[in-house]
Short mmCIF file of C-alpha atoms in Angstrom, two decimals:
data_model
loop_
_atom_site.label_atom_id
_atom_site.label_comp_id
_atom_site.label_asym_id
_atom_site.label_seq_id
_atom_site.Cartn_x
_atom_site.Cartn_y
_atom_site.Cartn_z
CA UNK A 221 14.20 15.39 15.69
CA UNK A 222 10.71 16.41 15.41
CA UNK A 223 9.63 12.83 16.44
CA UNK A 224 8.08 12.80 19.82
CA UNK A 225 9.69 10.23 22.65
CA UNK A 226 7.52 7.25 22.60
CA UNK A 227 9.88 5.24 20.07
CA UNK A 228 12.97 6.31 21.63
CA UNK A 229 11.57 5.42 25.25
CA UNK A 230 10.70 2.06 23.95
CA UNK A 231 14.34 1.69 23.11
CA UNK A 232 16.08 3.25 25.48
CA UNK A 233 17.29 -0.20 27.20
CA UNK A 234 19.63 -0.80 24.13
CA UNK A 235 21.43 2.71 24.85
CA UNK A 236 23.27 0.75 28.03
CA UNK A 237 24.83 -1.86 25.73
CA UNK A 238 28.00 -1.81 23.56
CA UNK A 239 27.46 -4.16 20.49
CA UNK A 240 28.47 -4.62 17.23
CA UNK A 241 26.29 -3.27 14.80
CA UNK A 242 25.08 -6.63 13.13
CA UNK A 243 24.15 -7.92 16.60
CA UNK A 244 22.56 -4.75 17.85
CA UNK A 245 20.49 -4.52 14.71
CA UNK A 246 19.36 -8.05 15.05
CA UNK A 247 18.32 -7.65 18.61
CA UNK A 248 16.54 -4.52 18.27
CA UNK A 249 14.61 -5.72 15.42
CA UNK A 250 13.54 -8.77 17.48
CA UNK A 251 12.43 -6.69 20.35
CA UNK A 252 10.34 -4.22 17.90
CA UNK A 253 8.58 -7.54 16.67
CA UNK A 254 7.41 -8.24 20.29
CA UNK A 255 5.30 -5.59 19.50
CA UNK A 256 4.05 -6.85 16.36
CA UNK A 257 3.44 -10.25 18.06
CA UNK A 258 1.17 -8.26 20.85
CA UNK A 259 -0.52 -6.58 18.35
CA UNK A 260 -1.73 -10.23 16.24
CA UNK A 261 -2.49 -11.58 19.86
CA UNK A 262 -4.88 -8.41 20.23
CA UNK A 263 -6.70 -8.42 16.77
CA UNK A 264 -6.81 -12.73 17.46
CA UNK A 265 -8.91 -11.77 20.62
CA UNK A 266 -11.03 -8.86 18.88
CA UNK A 267 -11.95 -11.35 16.13
CA UNK A 268 -13.08 -14.04 18.62
CA UNK A 269 -15.24 -11.29 20.44
CA UNK A 270 -16.84 -10.11 17.37
CA UNK A 271 -17.47 -13.18 15.49
CA UNK A 272 -17.31 -16.85 17.45
CA UNK A 273 -15.40 -18.54 14.91
CA UNK A 274 -11.83 -19.49 15.76
CA UNK A 275 -11.38 -20.45 12.25
CA UNK A 276 -11.97 -16.79 10.82
CA UNK A 277 -9.89 -15.18 13.54
CA UNK A 278 -6.82 -17.54 12.83
CA UNK A 279 -7.03 -16.51 8.66
CA UNK A 280 -7.70 -13.25 9.77
CA UNK A 281 -4.65 -12.75 12.05
CA UNK A 282 -2.38 -14.53 9.95
CA UNK A 283 -3.31 -12.20 7.07
CA UNK A 284 -2.75 -9.05 9.29
CA UNK A 285 0.46 -10.00 10.63
CA UNK A 286 2.17 -11.48 7.83
CA UNK A 287 1.61 -9.12 5.04
CA UNK A 288 1.77 -4.99 4.04
CA UNK A 289 1.89 -3.17 5.73
CA UNK A 290 2.09 -4.53 9.48
CA UNK A 291 4.61 -7.38 8.62
CA UNK A 292 7.37 -4.87 7.53
CA UNK A 293 6.71 -2.00 10.29
CA UNK A 294 6.91 -4.67 12.95
CA UNK A 295 10.70 -4.53 12.58
CA UNK A 296 11.31 -1.13 11.40
CA UNK A 297 11.71 1.84 13.91
CA UNK A 298 8.44 3.53 13.04
CA UNK A 299 5.83 4.22 15.79
CA UNK A 300 2.68 2.87 13.74
CA UNK A 301 2.73 -0.73 15.08
CA UNK A 302 3.28 0.61 19.07
CA UNK A 303 0.44 3.47 18.51
CA UNK A 304 -1.84 1.10 17.16
CA UNK A 305 -1.34 -1.24 19.89
CA UNK A 306 -2.02 1.17 22.52
CA UNK A 307 -5.17 2.53 20.94
CA UNK A 308 -6.33 -0.97 20.00
CA UNK A 309 -5.91 -2.43 23.36
CA UNK A 310 -7.47 1.04 24.67
CA UNK A 311 -10.58 0.01 22.62
CA UNK A 312 -10.29 -3.37 23.75
CA UNK A 313 -11.22 -2.61 27.32
CA UNK A 314 -13.61 0.03 26.68
CA UNK A 315 -15.90 -2.29 24.49
CA UNK A 316 -15.27 -5.59 26.73
CA UNK A 317 -14.26 -4.79 29.92
CA UNK A 318 -15.27 -1.29 31.03
CA UNK A 319 -18.71 -2.61 31.33
CA UNK A 320 -18.09 -5.08 34.02
CA UNK A 321 -15.01 -3.13 35.75
CA UNK A 322 -15.08 0.48 35.96
CA UNK A 323 -11.33 0.65 36.49
CA UNK A 324 -10.77 -0.93 32.98
CA UNK A 325 -11.80 2.62 31.73
CA UNK A 326 -8.74 4.15 33.79
CA UNK A 327 -6.40 1.70 32.13
CA UNK A 328 -7.90 2.02 29.03
CA UNK A 329 -7.43 6.08 29.43
CA UNK A 330 -3.79 5.55 30.27
CA UNK A 331 -3.07 3.42 26.84
CA UNK A 332 -5.12 5.77 24.71
CA UNK A 333 -3.80 9.15 26.31
CA UNK A 334 -0.13 7.71 25.80
CA UNK A 335 -0.50 7.66 22.45
CA UNK A 336 -0.02 11.34 21.68
CA UNK A 337 3.93 10.55 22.79
CA UNK A 338 4.01 8.73 19.48
CA UNK A 339 3.04 11.21 17.36
CA UNK A 340 0.46 14.25 17.36
CA UNK A 341 -1.45 12.70 14.51
CA UNK A 342 -2.70 9.83 17.01
CA UNK A 343 -4.92 12.78 19.12
CA UNK A 344 -7.12 11.84 15.78
CA UNK A 345 -7.84 8.62 17.74
CA UNK A 346 -7.84 9.88 21.23
CA UNK A 347 -10.28 12.72 21.07
CA UNK A 348 -13.05 11.00 19.06
CA UNK A 349 -12.80 7.65 21.35
CA UNK A 350 -12.83 9.77 24.31
CA UNK A 351 -15.63 12.11 23.29
CA UNK A 352 -17.60 9.08 22.23
CA UNK A 353 -17.25 7.02 25.41
CA UNK A 354 -17.78 9.60 27.55
CA UNK A 355 -20.99 11.07 26.00
CA UNK A 356 -22.20 7.32 26.21
CA UNK A 357 -21.71 6.92 29.61
CA UNK A 358 -22.64 10.49 30.92
CA UNK A 359 -26.01 10.09 28.60
CA UNK A 360 -26.71 6.91 30.64
CA UNK A 361 -25.51 8.57 33.96
CA UNK A 362 -22.52 6.83 34.55
CA UNK A 363 -19.88 9.39 35.60
CA UNK A 364 -17.58 7.46 37.44
CA UNK A 365 -16.03 5.35 34.49
CA UNK A 366 -16.30 8.84 32.06
CA UNK A 367 -13.85 10.46 35.00
CA UNK A 368 -11.53 7.68 35.04
CA UNK A 369 -11.29 7.49 31.53
CA UNK A 370 -10.54 11.14 31.19
CA UNK A 371 -8.09 11.20 33.76
CA UNK A 372 -4.96 10.12 31.97
CA UNK A 373 -5.52 11.54 28.47
CA UNK A 374 -6.26 15.27 30.31
CA UNK A 375 -3.08 14.72 32.20
CA UNK A 376 -0.99 13.89 29.10
CA UNK A 377 -2.35 16.45 27.18
CA UNK A 378 -1.58 18.94 29.59
CA UNK A 379 2.24 17.64 30.00
CA UNK A 380 1.93 17.98 26.27
CA UNK A 381 0.99 21.75 25.75
CA UNK A 382 3.19 22.59 28.78
CA UNK A 383 6.07 21.00 26.69
CA UNK A 384 4.96 23.02 23.46
CA UNK A 385 5.02 26.36 25.36
CA UNK A 386 8.13 25.58 26.80
CA UNK A 387 9.82 24.62 23.77
CA UNK A 388 8.24 26.66 21.26
CA UNK A 389 6.24 29.81 23.45
CA UNK A 390 2.99 28.57 21.89
CA UNK A 391 0.44 25.97 22.15
CA UNK A 392 0.42 25.06 18.46
CA UNK A 393 1.18 21.35 17.67
CA UNK A 394 2.46 22.33 14.33
CA UNK A 395 5.57 23.83 16.18
CA UNK A 396 6.77 20.08 16.37
CA UNK A 397 7.02 19.73 12.70
CA UNK A 398 7.61 23.12 11.62
CA UNK A 399 9.36 25.36 14.72
CA UNK A 400 8.47 28.58 15.97
CA UNK A 401 6.57 30.61 13.25
CA UNK A 402 6.02 34.29 13.18
CA UNK A 403 2.52 35.63 12.60
CA UNK A 404 3.42 36.03 8.96
CA UNK A 405 4.95 32.55 8.59
CA UNK A 406 1.87 31.31 10.47
CA UNK A 407 -0.47 33.12 8.16
CA UNK A 408 1.52 31.94 5.02
CA UNK A 409 1.53 28.12 6.34
CA UNK A 410 -2.71 28.19 6.98
CA UNK A 411 -3.20 29.91 3.39
CA UNK A 412 -0.95 27.17 1.68
CA UNK A 413 -2.88 24.27 3.44
CA UNK A 414 -6.48 25.86 3.18
CA UNK A 415 -6.27 27.95 0.05
CA UNK A 416 -3.19 27.25 -2.64
CA UNK A 417 -3.54 22.97 -2.09
CA UNK A 418 -5.98 22.12 -4.84
CA UNK A 419 -8.57 19.80 -4.39
CA UNK A 420 -6.96 17.43 -7.46
CA UNK A 421 -3.97 17.22 -5.06
CA UNK A 422 -5.95 16.22 -2.03
CA UNK A 423 -7.68 13.62 -4.08
CA UNK A 424 -4.74 12.23 -5.89
CA UNK A 425 -3.01 11.96 -2.19
CA UNK A 426 -5.79 9.59 -0.94
CA UNK A 427 -5.54 7.69 -4.42
CA UNK A 428 -1.82 7.20 -3.71
CA UNK A 429 -2.29 5.39 -0.24
CA UNK A 430 -4.37 2.83 -2.03
CA UNK A 431 -3.27 2.33 -5.84
CA UNK A 432 0.01 3.79 -6.17
CA UNK A 433 2.59 1.15 -7.59
CA UNK A 434 5.33 2.92 -5.55
CA UNK A 435 3.59 3.02 -1.96
CA UNK A 436 -0.20 1.92 -2.88
CA UNK A 437 -1.31 -0.48 -0.05
CA UNK A 438 -3.75 -2.45 -2.68
CA UNK A 439 -1.06 -3.34 -5.10
CA UNK A 440 0.92 -5.15 -2.38
CA UNK A 441 -1.86 -6.34 -0.40
CA UNK A 442 -5.18 -6.29 -2.50
CA UNK A 443 -6.52 -8.64 0.18
CA UNK A 444 -7.84 -5.18 1.86
CA UNK A 445 -9.65 -3.89 -1.16
CA UNK A 446 -12.91 -5.97 0.15
CA UNK A 447 -12.83 -3.17 2.65
CA UNK A 448 -14.52 -1.02 0.11
CA UNK A 449 -17.69 -3.29 -0.39
CA UNK A 450 -17.69 -4.47 3.54
CA UNK A 451 -18.31 -0.66 4.25
CA UNK A 452 -21.31 -0.53 1.61
CA UNK A 453 -22.31 -3.55 3.28
CA UNK A 454 -21.98 -2.23 6.75
CA UNK A 455 -24.04 0.79 5.90
CA UNK A 456 -26.44 -1.40 4.27
CA UNK A 457 -26.98 -3.27 7.62
CA UNK A 458 -26.58 -0.23 9.71
CA UNK A 459 -28.33 -1.41 12.68
CA UNK A 460 -26.60 -4.62 12.63
CA UNK A 461 -23.19 -2.89 12.44
CA UNK A 462 -23.48 0.47 14.02
CA UNK A 463 -21.11 -0.10 16.46
CA UNK A 464 -18.43 -1.38 14.13
CA UNK A 465 -18.99 1.95 11.88
CA UNK A 466 -18.79 4.45 15.16
CA UNK A 467 -15.60 2.14 15.93
CA UNK A 468 -13.75 3.03 12.37
CA UNK A 469 -14.82 6.62 12.28
CA UNK A 470 -11.45 7.90 13.96
CA UNK A 471 -9.58 5.52 11.49
CA UNK A 472 -11.70 7.64 8.17
CA UNK A 473 -10.90 10.70 10.23
CA UNK A 474 -7.20 10.01 10.48
CA UNK A 475 -6.89 8.75 6.83
CA UNK A 476 -9.04 11.73 5.25
CA UNK A 477 -7.29 14.40 7.37
CA UNK A 478 -3.41 13.04 5.89
CA UNK A 479 -5.13 13.07 2.33
CA UNK A 480 -6.36 16.96 3.08
CA UNK A 481 -3.08 18.18 4.12
CA UNK A 482 -1.50 15.92 1.05
CA UNK A 483 1.16 14.28 3.51
CA UNK A 484 2.82 11.31 1.79
CA UNK A 485 5.32 8.64 2.77
CA UNK A 486 9.20 9.09 2.57
CA UNK A 487 11.69 6.58 2.84
CA UNK A 488 9.56 3.83 4.19
CA UNK A 489 7.66 0.42 3.69
CA UNK A 490 4.50 0.86 2.04
CA UNK A 491 0.93 1.81 3.57
CA UNK A 492 2.77 3.92 5.97
CA UNK A 493 -0.28 6.04 6.49
CA UNK A 494 -2.40 3.21 6.28
CA UNK A 495 -0.69 1.02 8.63
CA UNK A 496 -2.60 2.59 11.84
CA UNK A 497 -6.06 1.80 10.37
CA UNK A 498 -5.08 -1.68 9.43
CA UNK A 499 -7.36 -2.74 11.82
CA UNK A 500 -10.41 -0.93 10.41
CA UNK A 501 -9.50 -2.05 7.01
CA UNK A 502 -9.50 -5.85 8.22
CA UNK A 503 -12.60 -5.41 10.22
CA UNK A 504 -14.68 -4.29 7.24
CA UNK A 505 -13.02 -7.23 4.90
CA UNK A 506 -14.25 -9.58 7.46
CA UNK A 507 -17.90 -7.96 7.60
CA UNK A 508 -17.92 -8.02 3.77
CA UNK A 509 -16.78 -12.19 3.91
CA UNK A 510 -19.57 -13.01 6.25
CA UNK A 511 -22.38 -10.51 4.59
CA UNK A 512 -21.79 -11.45 0.77
CA UNK A 513 -23.62 -13.73 -0.89
CA UNK A 514 -21.48 -14.01 -3.94
CA UNK A 515 -19.32 -17.41 -3.96
CA UNK A 516 -16.89 -16.17 -6.49
CA UNK A 517 -15.73 -13.08 -4.36
CA UNK A 518 -15.83 -14.91 -0.97
CA UNK A 519 -13.26 -17.32 -2.61
CA UNK A 520 -11.24 -14.79 -4.45
CA UNK A 521 -11.04 -13.31 -0.77
CA UNK A 522 -9.77 -16.47 0.67
CA UNK A 523 -6.93 -16.85 -2.11
CA UNK A 524 -5.72 -13.17 -2.40
CA UNK A 525 -3.87 -13.59 0.65
CA UNK A 526 -1.48 -16.10 -1.04
CA UNK A 527 -0.38 -13.29 -3.38
CA UNK A 528 0.01 -10.94 -0.40
CA UNK A 529 2.12 -13.41 1.18
CA UNK A 530 4.18 -13.87 -1.71
CA UNK A 531 4.85 -10.65 -1.99
CA UNK A 532 6.18 -10.29 1.69
CA UNK A 533 8.68 -12.89 1.00
CA UNK A 534 9.56 -11.22 -2.33
CA UNK A 535 10.35 -8.13 -0.51
CA UNK A 536 12.25 -9.76 2.21
CA UNK A 537 14.62 -10.93 -0.47
CA UNK A 538 14.56 -7.90 -2.37
CA UNK A 539 14.32 -5.23 0.36
CA UNK A 540 14.89 -1.95 -2.03
CA UNK A 541 11.30 -2.81 -3.10
CA UNK A 542 10.23 -1.48 -0.09
CA UNK A 543 11.47 1.94 0.17
CA UNK A 544 9.91 3.96 -2.21
CA UNK A 545 9.14 7.56 -1.40
CA UNK A 546 6.20 9.24 -3.08
CA UNK A 547 6.78 12.67 -1.66
CA UNK A 548 6.27 16.07 -3.52
CA UNK A 549 9.72 16.24 -4.57
CA UNK A 550 10.00 12.78 -5.99
CA UNK A 551 10.21 12.63 -9.64
CA UNK A 552 10.60 9.08 -10.00
CA UNK A 553 7.09 7.13 -10.82
CA UNK A 554 8.26 3.60 -11.66
CA UNK A 555 7.65 0.86 -8.87
CA UNK A 556 10.73 -1.00 -8.62
CA UNK A 557 9.04 -4.24 -7.48
CA UNK A 558 6.83 -4.16 -10.85
CA UNK A 559 9.76 -3.15 -12.74
CA UNK A 560 11.77 -6.25 -11.80
CA UNK A 561 8.60 -8.29 -12.53
CA UNK A 562 8.43 -6.74 -15.97
CA UNK A 563 9.67 -8.12 -19.38
CA UNK A 564 10.46 -6.86 -22.77
CA UNK A 565 7.05 -7.65 -23.74
CA UNK A 566 4.79 -6.41 -20.73
CA UNK A 567 6.22 -3.18 -18.87
CA UNK A 568 4.21 -3.21 -15.81
CA UNK A 569 4.84 0.06 -14.54
CA UNK A 570 3.39 1.87 -17.54
CA UNK A 571 -0.20 0.08 -16.97
CA UNK A 572 -0.10 0.11 -13.23
CA UNK A 573 -1.60 3.95 -11.57
CA UNK A 574 1.06 6.86 -10.48
CA UNK A 575 0.29 9.76 -8.38
CA UNK A 576 3.50 11.49 -8.46
#
């Protein structure tokens, strides 16, 4: 497998038990759900730190945890929830603990650096966060927390590159996915990435993440639509939200990188490539709620989770509506969920967007 060992190590205890498949699957999914529960607690703590409103923190945490994409990825064997837990835990320590206790930066580095073993793509969080905080501390002549933060990420990166050279004879992270490429193959690969993939294909991939009827997050959880006006309001009030905007920069980089490479989701629940950045979407939604002066849209924001929770309940009962790939070899454009909601007069898949 080209997957890195993080998720396998998490599930290692189950390798030592001989259990019937139904019981094994139940215990395994329950165990994975613990990481989702820890993530919910962490989001709640973040909300309380950012906005001193317990009701808003509870509301935000419930919507985050019980709707797409986090609810379903919490008990599927995918690395997104565990990697997000590592990254967010590191950010919590760096923002709220490292100023009081320099040792917190060491533990933050441990959590952040370990995320590389859940996927190469999480380097897009590791590098910007480490560089950003180190630059800030060095600017303020605080050398010790900067060194402590870098210790584990540098160690884990060295281990990772040693593995790449040992297994593939090079230091290219692409070897994880494509194996050992000859110079001619590597040249053809980069030529395809940089020249043959059109701008329209990259743009459609980005739209697919949000609006496609098979995989687009906003059709299954429109609550996060308010992240877009939330971003505009955060930019409008830049002085007040400059740290919030800096915090979500790695999330933006993550999404745009995947869209640029036209990476699409396979047989998995909706919103896989937005799942690691759902915390950033939630942050922008809450900013919109606090800054907007439009009572109608604020009330709509509070009511939309009812639809999102209904979709979650429906997909629990109809699980095949979850697994709808949008990869480049997929020809089926119809979203099964909306096909089931259609009738002889209203054909929802015809009305809804598709980017296949």
